[in-house]
Short mmCIF file of C-alpha atoms in Angstrom, two decimals:
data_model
loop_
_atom_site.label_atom_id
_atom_site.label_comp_id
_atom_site.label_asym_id
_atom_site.label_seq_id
_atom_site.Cartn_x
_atom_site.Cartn_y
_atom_site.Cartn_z
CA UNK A 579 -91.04 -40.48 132.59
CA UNK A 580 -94.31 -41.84 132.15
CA UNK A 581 -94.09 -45.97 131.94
CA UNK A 582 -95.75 -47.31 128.66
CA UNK A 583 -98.01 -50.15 128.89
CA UNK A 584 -96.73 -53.14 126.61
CA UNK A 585 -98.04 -53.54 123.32
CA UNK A 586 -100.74 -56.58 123.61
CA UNK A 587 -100.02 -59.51 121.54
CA UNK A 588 -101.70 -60.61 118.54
CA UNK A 589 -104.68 -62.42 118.30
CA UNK A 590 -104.48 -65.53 116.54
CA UNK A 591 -108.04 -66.65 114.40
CA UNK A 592 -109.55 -69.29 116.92
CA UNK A 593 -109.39 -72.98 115.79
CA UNK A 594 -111.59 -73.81 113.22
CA UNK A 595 -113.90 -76.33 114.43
CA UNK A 596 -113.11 -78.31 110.50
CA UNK A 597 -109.57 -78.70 110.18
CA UNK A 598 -108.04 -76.75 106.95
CA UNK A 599 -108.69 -79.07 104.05
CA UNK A 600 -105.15 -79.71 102.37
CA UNK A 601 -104.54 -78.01 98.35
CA UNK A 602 -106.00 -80.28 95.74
CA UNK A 603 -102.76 -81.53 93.71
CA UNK A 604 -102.95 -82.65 90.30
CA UNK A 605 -103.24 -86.29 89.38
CA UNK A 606 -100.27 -88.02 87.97
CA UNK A 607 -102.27 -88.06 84.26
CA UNK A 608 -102.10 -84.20 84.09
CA UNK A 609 -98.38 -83.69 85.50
CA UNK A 610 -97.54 -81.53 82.65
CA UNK A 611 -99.58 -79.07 83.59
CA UNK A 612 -97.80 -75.94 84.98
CA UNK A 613 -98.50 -72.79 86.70
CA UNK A 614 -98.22 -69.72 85.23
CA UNK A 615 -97.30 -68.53 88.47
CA UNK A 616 -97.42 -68.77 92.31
CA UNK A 617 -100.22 -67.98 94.28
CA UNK A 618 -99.31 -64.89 96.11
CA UNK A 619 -100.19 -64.59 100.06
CA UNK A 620 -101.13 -61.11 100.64
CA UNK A 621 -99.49 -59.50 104.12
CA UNK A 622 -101.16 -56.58 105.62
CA UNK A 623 -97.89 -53.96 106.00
CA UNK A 624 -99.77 -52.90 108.86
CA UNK A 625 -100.59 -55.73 110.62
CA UNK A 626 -98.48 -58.35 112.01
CA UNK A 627 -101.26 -61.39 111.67
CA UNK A 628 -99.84 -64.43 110.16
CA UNK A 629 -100.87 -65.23 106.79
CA UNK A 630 -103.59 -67.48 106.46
CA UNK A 631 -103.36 -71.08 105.86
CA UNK A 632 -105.12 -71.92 102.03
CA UNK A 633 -108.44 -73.44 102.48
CA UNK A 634 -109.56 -75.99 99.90
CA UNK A 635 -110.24 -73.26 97.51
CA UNK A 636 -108.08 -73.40 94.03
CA UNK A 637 -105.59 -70.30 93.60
CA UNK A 638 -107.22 -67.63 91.25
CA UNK A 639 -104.23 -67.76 88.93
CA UNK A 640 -102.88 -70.35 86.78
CA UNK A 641 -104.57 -72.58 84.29
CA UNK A 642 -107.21 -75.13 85.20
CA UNK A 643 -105.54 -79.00 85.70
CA UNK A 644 -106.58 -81.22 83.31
CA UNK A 645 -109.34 -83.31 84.41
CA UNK A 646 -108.15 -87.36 85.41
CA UNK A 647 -109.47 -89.72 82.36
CA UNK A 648 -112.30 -91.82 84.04
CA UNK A 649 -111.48 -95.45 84.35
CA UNK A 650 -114.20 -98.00 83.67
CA UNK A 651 -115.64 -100.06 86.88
CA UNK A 652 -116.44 -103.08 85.56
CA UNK A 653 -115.26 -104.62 81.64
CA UNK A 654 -118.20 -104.33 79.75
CA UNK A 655 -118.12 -107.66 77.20
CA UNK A 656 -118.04 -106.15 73.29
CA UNK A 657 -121.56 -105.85 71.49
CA UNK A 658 -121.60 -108.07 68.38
CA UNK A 659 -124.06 -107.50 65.35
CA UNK A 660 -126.72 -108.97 64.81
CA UNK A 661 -127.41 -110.99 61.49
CA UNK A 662 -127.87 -108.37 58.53
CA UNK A 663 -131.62 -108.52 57.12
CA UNK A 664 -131.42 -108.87 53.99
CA UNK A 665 -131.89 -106.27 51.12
CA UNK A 666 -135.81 -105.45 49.93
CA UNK A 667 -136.23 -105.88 46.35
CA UNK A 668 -138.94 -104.46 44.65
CA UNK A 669 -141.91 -106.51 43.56
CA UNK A 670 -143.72 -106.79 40.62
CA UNK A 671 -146.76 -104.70 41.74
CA UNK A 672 -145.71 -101.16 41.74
CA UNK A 673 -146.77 -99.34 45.51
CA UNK A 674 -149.26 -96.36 44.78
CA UNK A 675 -147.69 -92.81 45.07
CA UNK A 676 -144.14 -94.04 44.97
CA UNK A 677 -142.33 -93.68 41.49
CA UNK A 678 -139.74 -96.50 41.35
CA UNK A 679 -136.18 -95.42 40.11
CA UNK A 680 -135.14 -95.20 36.61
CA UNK A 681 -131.77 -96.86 36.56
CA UNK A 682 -128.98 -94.50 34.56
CA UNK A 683 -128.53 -96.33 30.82
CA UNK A 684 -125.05 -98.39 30.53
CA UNK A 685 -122.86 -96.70 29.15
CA UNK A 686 -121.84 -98.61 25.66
CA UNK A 687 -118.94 -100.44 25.59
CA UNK A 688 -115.67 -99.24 23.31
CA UNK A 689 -115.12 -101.49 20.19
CA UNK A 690 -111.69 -102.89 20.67
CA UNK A 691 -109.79 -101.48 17.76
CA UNK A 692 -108.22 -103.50 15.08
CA UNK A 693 -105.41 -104.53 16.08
CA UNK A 694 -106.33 -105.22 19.98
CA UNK A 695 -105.96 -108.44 21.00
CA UNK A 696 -109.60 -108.27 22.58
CA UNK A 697 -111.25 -108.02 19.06
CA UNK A 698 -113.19 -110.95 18.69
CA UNK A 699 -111.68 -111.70 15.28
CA UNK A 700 -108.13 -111.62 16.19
CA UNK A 701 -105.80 -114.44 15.99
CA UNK A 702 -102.86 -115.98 17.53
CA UNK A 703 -99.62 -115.01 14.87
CA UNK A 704 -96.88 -116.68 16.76
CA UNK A 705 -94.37 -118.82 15.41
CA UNK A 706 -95.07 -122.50 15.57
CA UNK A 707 -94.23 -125.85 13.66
CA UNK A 708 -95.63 -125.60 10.15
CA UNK A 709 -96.51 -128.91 8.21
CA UNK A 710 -95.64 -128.64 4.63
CA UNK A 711 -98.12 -130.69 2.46
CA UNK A 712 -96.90 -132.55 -0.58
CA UNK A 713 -99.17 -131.02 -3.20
CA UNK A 714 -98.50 -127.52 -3.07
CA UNK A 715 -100.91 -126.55 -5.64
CA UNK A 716 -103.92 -128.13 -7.83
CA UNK A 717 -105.81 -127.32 -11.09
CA UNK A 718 -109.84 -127.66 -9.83
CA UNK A 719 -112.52 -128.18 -12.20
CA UNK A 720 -113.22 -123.90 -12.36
CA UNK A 721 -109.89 -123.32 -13.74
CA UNK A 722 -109.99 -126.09 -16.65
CA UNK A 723 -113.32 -125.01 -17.29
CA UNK A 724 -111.86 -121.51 -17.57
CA UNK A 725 -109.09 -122.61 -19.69
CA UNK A 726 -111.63 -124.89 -22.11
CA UNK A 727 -113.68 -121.48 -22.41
CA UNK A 728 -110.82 -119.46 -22.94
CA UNK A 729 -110.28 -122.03 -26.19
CA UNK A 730 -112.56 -119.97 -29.41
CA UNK A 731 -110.51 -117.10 -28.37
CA UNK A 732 -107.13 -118.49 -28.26
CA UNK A 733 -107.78 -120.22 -32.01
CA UNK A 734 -109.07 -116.78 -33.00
CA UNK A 735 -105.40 -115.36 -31.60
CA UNK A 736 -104.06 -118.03 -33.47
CA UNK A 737 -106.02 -117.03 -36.41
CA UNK A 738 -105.02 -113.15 -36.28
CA UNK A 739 -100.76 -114.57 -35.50
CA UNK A 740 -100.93 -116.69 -38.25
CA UNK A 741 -102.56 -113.94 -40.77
CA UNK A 742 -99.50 -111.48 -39.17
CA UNK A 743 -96.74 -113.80 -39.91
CA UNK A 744 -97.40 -113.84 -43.76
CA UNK A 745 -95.75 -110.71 -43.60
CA UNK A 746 -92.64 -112.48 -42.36
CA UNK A 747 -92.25 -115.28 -45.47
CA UNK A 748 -90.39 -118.15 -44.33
CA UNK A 749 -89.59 -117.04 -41.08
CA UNK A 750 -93.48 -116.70 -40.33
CA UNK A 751 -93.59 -119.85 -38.08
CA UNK A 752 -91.02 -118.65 -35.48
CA UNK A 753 -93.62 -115.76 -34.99
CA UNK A 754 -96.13 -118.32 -33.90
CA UNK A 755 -93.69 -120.55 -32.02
CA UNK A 756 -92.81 -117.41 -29.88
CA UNK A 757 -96.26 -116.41 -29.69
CA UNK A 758 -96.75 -120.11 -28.25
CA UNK A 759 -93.77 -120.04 -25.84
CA UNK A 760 -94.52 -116.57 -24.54
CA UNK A 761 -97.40 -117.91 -22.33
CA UNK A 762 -94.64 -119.52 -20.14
CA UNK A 763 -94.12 -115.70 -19.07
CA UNK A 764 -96.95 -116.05 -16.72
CA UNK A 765 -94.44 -117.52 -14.12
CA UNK A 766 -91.67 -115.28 -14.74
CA UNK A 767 -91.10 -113.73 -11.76
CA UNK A 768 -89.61 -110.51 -13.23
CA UNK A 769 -92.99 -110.62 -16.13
CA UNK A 770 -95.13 -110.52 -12.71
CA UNK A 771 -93.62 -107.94 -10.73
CA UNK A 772 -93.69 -105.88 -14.01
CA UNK A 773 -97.05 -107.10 -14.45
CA UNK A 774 -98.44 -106.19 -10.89
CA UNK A 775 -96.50 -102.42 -11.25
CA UNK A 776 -97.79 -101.73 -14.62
CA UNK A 777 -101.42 -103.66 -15.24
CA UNK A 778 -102.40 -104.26 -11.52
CA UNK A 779 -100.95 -101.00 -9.75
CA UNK A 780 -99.08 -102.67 -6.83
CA UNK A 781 -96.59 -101.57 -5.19
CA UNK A 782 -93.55 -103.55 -2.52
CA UNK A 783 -94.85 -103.38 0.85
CA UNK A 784 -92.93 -101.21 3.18
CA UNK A 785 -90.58 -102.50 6.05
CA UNK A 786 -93.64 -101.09 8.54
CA UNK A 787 -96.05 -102.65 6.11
CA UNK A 788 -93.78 -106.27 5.57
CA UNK A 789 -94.02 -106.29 9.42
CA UNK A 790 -98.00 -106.10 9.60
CA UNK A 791 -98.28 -108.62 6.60
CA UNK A 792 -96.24 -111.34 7.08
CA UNK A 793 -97.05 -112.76 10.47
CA UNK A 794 -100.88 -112.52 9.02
CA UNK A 795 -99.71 -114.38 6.20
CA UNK A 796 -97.25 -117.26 7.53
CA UNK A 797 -100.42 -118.21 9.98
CA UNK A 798 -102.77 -118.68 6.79
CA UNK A 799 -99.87 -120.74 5.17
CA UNK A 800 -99.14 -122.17 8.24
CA UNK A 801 -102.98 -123.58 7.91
CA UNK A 802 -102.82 -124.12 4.60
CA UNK A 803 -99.84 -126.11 4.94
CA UNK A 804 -98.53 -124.49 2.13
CA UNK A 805 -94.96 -122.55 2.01
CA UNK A 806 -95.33 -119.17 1.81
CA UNK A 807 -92.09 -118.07 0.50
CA UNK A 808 -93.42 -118.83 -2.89
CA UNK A 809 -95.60 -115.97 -2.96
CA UNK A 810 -94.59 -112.76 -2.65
CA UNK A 811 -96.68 -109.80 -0.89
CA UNK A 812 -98.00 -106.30 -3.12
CA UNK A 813 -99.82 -103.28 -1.61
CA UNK A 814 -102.36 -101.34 -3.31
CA UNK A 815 -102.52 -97.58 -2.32
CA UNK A 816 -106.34 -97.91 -2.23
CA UNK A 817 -109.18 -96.80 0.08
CA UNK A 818 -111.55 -99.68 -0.79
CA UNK A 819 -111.71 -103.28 0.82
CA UNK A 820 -110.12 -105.57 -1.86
CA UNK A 821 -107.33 -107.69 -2.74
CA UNK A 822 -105.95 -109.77 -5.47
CA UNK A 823 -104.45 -112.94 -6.59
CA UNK A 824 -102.45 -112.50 -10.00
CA UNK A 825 -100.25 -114.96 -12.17
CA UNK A 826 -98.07 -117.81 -10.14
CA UNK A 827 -97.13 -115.86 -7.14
CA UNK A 828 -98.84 -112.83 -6.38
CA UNK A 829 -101.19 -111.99 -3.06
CA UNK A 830 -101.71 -108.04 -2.82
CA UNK A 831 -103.97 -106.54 -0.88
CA UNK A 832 -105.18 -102.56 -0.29
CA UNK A 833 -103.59 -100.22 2.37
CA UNK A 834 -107.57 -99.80 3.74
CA UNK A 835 -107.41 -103.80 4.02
CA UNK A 836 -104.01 -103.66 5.66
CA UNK A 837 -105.08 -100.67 8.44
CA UNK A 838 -108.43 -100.96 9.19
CA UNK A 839 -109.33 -104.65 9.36
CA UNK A 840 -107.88 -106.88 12.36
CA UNK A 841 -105.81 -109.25 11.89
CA UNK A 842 -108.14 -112.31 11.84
CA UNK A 843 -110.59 -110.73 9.12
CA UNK A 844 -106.80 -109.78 7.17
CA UNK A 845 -106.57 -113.40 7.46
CA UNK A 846 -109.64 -114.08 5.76
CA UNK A 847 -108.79 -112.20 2.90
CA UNK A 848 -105.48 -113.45 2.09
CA UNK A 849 -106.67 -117.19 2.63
CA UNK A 850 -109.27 -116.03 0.12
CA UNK A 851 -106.56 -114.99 -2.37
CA UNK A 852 -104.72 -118.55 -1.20
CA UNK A 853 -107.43 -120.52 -2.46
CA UNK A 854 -107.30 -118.76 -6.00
CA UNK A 855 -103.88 -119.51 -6.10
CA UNK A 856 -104.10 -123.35 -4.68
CA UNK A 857 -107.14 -124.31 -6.99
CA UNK A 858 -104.86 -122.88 -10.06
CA UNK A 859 -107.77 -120.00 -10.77
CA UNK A 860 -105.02 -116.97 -10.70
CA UNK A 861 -102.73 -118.82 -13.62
CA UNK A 862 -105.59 -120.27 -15.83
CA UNK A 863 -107.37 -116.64 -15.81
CA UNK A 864 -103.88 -114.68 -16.72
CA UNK A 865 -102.90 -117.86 -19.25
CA UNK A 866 -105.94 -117.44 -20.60
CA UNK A 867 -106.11 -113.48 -21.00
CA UNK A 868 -102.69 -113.91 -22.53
CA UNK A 869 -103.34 -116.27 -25.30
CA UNK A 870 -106.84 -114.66 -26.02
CA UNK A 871 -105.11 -110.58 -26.20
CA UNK A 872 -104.31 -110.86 -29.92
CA UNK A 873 -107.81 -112.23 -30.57
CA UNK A 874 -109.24 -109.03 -28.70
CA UNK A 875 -107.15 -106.68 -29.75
CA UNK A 876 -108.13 -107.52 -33.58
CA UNK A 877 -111.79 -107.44 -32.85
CA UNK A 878 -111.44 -103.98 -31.16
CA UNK A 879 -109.67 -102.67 -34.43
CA UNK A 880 -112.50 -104.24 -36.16
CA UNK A 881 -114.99 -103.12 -34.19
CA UNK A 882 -113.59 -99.28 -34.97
CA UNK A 883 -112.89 -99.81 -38.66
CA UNK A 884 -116.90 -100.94 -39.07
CA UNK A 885 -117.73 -97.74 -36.79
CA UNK A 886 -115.65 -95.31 -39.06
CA UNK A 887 -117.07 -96.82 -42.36
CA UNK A 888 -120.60 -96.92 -41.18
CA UNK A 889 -120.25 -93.31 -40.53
CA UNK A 890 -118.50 -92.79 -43.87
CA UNK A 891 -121.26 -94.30 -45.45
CA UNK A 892 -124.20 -92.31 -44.30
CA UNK A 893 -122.80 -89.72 -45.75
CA UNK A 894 -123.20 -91.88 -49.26
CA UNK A 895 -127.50 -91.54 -48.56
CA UNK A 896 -129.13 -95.00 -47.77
CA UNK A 897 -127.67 -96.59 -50.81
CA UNK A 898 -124.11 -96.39 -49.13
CA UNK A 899 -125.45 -97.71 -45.72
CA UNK A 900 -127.06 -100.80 -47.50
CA UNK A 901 -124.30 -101.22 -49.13
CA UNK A 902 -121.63 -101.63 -46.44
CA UNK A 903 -124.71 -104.13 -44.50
CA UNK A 904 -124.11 -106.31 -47.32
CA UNK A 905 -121.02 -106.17 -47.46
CA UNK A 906 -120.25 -106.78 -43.47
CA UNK A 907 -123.26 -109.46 -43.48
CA UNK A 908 -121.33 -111.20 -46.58
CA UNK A 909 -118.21 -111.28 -44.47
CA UNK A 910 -119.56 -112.55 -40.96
CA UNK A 911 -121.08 -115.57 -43.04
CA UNK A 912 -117.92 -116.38 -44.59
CA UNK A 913 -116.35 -116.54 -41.55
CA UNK A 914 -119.45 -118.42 -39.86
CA UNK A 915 -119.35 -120.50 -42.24
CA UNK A 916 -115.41 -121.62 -42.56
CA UNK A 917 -115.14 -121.37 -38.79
CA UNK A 918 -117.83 -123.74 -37.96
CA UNK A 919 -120.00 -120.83 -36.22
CA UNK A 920 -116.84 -119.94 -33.91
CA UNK A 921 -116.84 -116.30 -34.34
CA UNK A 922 -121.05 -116.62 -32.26
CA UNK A 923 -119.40 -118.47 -29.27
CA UNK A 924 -117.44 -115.50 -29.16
CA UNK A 925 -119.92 -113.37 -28.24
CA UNK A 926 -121.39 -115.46 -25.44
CA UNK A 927 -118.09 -116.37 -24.31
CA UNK A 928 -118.25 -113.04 -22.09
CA UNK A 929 -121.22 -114.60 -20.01
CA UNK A 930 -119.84 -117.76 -19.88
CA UNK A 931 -116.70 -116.75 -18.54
CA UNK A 932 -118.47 -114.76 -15.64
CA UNK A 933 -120.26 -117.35 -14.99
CA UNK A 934 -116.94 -119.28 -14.12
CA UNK A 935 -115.23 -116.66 -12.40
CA UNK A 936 -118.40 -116.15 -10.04
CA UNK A 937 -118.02 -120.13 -9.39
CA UNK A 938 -114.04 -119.36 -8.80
CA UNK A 939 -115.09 -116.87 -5.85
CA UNK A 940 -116.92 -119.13 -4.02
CA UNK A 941 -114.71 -122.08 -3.84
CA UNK A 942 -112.24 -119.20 -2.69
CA UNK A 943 -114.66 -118.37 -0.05
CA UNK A 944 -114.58 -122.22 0.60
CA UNK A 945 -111.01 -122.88 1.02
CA UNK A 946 -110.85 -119.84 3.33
CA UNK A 947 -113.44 -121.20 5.10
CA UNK A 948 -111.69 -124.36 5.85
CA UNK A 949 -109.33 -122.99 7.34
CA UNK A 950 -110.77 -121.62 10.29
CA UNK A 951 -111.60 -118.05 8.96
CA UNK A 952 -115.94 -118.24 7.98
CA UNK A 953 -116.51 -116.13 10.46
CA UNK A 954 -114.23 -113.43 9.69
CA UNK A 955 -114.90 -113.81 6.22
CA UNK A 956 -118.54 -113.16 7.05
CA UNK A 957 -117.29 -110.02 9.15
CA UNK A 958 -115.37 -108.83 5.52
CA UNK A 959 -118.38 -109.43 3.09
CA UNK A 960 -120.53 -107.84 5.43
CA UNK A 961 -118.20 -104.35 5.44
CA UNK A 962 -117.89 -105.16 1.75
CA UNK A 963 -121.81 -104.91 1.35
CA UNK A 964 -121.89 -101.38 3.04
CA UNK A 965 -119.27 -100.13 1.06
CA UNK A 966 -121.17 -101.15 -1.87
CA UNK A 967 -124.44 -99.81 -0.43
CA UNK A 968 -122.68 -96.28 0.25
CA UNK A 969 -121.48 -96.72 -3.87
CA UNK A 970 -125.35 -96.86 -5.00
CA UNK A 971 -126.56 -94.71 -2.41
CA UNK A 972 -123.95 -92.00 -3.88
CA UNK A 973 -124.90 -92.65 -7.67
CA UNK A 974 -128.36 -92.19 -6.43
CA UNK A 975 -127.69 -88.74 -5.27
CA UNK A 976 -125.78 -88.11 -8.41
CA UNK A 977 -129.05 -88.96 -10.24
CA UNK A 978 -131.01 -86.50 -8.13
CA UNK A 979 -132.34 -88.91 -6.18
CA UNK A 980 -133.90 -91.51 -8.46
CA UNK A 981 -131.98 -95.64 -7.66
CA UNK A 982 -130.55 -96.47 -10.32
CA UNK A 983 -131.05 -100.23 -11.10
CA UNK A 984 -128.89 -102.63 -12.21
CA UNK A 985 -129.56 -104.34 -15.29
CA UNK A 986 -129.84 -107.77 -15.84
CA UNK A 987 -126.99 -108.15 -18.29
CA UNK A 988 -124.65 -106.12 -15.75
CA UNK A 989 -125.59 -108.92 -13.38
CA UNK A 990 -124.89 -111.42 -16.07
CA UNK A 991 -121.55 -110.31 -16.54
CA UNK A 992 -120.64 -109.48 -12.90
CA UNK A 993 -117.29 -111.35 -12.12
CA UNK A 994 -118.40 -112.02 -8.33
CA UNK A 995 -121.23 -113.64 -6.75
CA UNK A 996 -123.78 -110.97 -4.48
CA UNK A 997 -123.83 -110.86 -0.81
CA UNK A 998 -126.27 -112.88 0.18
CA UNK A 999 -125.04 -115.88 -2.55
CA UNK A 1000 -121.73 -116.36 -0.52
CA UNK A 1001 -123.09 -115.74 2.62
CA UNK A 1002 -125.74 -118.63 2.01
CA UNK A 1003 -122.72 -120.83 0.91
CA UNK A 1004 -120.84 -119.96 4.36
CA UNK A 1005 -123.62 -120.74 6.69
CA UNK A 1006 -122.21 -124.83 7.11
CA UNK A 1007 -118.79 -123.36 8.44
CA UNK A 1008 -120.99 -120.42 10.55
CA UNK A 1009 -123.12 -123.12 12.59
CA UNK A 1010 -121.32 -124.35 15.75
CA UNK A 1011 -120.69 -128.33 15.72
CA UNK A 1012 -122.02 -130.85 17.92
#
């Protein structure tokens, strides 16, 4: 049996003249970092060597550590700004080569509407003490001069009852006592509301409609210091910018006045309408009509009788024609001449009466005025003159074109003032005071 030398041992790897650097372990700010898995230390099957202490190298599996935030040294003290330089503007004298910038154009601002309470010509309505002056009402020196005009043609009314109650015998003077008494009517308030349905085309204001009106209108009589239960409020169904004062107690105004205009320039319009009322021109005008509708309504059958026979007549050759001129000429000098020349104020009474009711406007303008409201009675003429303006610019189309002008009697016998004339008589309530 043969002896076997022993196996020598392994050698071990000498000593490194560095010791082994220890494993690099993550810093405390990246502790939730975590290995995928561990670092595996191969062993030779074969060999019996130790494994091999890790060097300062970083196992090859495993995600990188985070990397420690860096900490500053030293506190560095905070930067503050400097003063701002202010803005360049442009100078007058343009630089050569450079096109300075076209700012955009505004854009224009809304109107308010009507009823906004940013309209310039809107007004407080809410309810406050009202002062109630002692005269109520007044008879100015337009509506006697409209009743003293209104005089040929109620004598000639008196003329044409008396002639009509002839037919009656005895009982002929209660026809002209009635006639008489029947101008009381005028402040009947059923005679009105059937006058403003029938004559005037007005209407009751709607519970929508009351609700828009009379806030308008208790601030006007609230100015006025008038009480404005007396009157009572109409609507016309109308497109057009108007309104209306009629017998003792009427104020109407249109639906276009009543939607479209705010509620200061609304205002305006009804203290317009006031004034007719307060300066007694709205029950000398309808007293007068009254009394003066018999006189009228003879000289329109007149007037058609002398048309019919005048036609007649030419048929008769000339001798017919001269004839019935003699005969009408005879007649007109009779009456001339037992009338004391009434029957010729007559026919300038028209002209005269214009003249009146054009003065009537303008104190209405005046009292509206008065009472705060010039400028949005300004604003309403103003809208008023376009309207018109729109009127003769569509006749003028009508006409192919060629104005139509308007003659001087028309203007004669126009029942209110022009533009311009009230305007001029608004300016000393327009100019701010001192």
């Amino acid at each position: 049996m043969t002896h076997q030398p022993p196996p020598s041992p392994p050698e071990y790897p000498e000593t490194p003249a560095q010791p082994p650097q220890p494993p690099q372990y993550p810093s405390p700010a990246s502790h939730t970092a975590q290995y995928s898995a561990a670092p595996q230390h191969p062993i030779a099957p074969e060999s019996p060597q130790p494994p091999a202490c890790p060097t300062g190298t970083r196992p090859p599996a495993g995600p990188a550590p985070a990397e420690p935030p860096a900490y500053p040294t030293a506190a560095q003290p905070p930067t503050y700004p400097t003063a701002a330089q202010p803005p360049a503007y442009p100078t007058d004298t343009p630089q050569p080569g450079v096109t300075p910038p076209v700012p955009p154009p505004a854009a224009p601002r809304p109107s308010p509407a009507p009823g906004d309470p940013a309209h310039p010509h809107h007004i407080a309505t809410d309810r406050g003490r009202v002062h109630i002056s002692a005269q109520q009402r007044r008879t100015d020196a337009t509506a006697v001069g409209n009743l003293l005009l209104y005089l040929p043609h109620f004598l000639c009314s008196l003329l044409v009852v008396g002639l009509l109650s002839l037919l009656f015998g005895d009982l002929g003077f209660l026809l002209v006592l009635a006639w008489l008494a029947s101008g009381a009517l005028v402040f009947h308030r059923p005679t009105e509301s059937a006058l403003a349905r029938h004559l005037l085309r007005l209407r009751y204001p709607t519970p929508q409609e009351r609700a828009r009106l009379e806030p308008v209108w208790r601030e006007v009589t609230a100015r006025a210091g008038v009480e404005g239960r007396t009157y009572e409020l109409w609507v016309e169904d109308s497109d057009h910018l108007n309104a209306v004062a009629a017998a003792g107690h009427i104020v109407g105004v249109t639906r276009f006045a009543m939607n479209e205009l705010p509620n200061g320039e609304l205002a305006a319009v009804m203290a317009h309408e006031l004034g007719h009322h307060v300066g007694g021109h709205a029950w000398s005008s309808l007293l007068g009509y009254w009394y003066a509708l018999p006189g009228r309504t003879a000289w329109r059958v007149l007037r058609t009788v002398t048309g019919v026979m005048f036609r007649i007549s030419r048929a008769f050759s000339c001798f017919g024609v001269v004839f019935f001129g003699l005969f009408v000429g005879g007649l007109a000098l009779a009456t001339i001449s037992s009338l004391y020349g009434l029957p010729l104020l007559i026919l300038a009474m028209p002209y005269a009466l214009a003249a009146v009711g054009r003065r009537a406007e303008l104190r209405a303008d005046q009292h509206a005025a008065a009472l705060g409201f010039a400028p949005m009675l300004a604003a309403v003429l103003e809208k008023l003159h376009q309207q018109e303006e729109q009127q003769a610019a569509a006749v003028t189309a009508a006409h192919g074109g060629v104005p139509v002008a308007e003659s001087p009697v028309s203007r004669l016998l126009a029942s209110h003032p022009d533009y311009y004339t009230r305007l001029h008589h608004l300016q000393p309530y327009l100019q701010p005071r001192g």
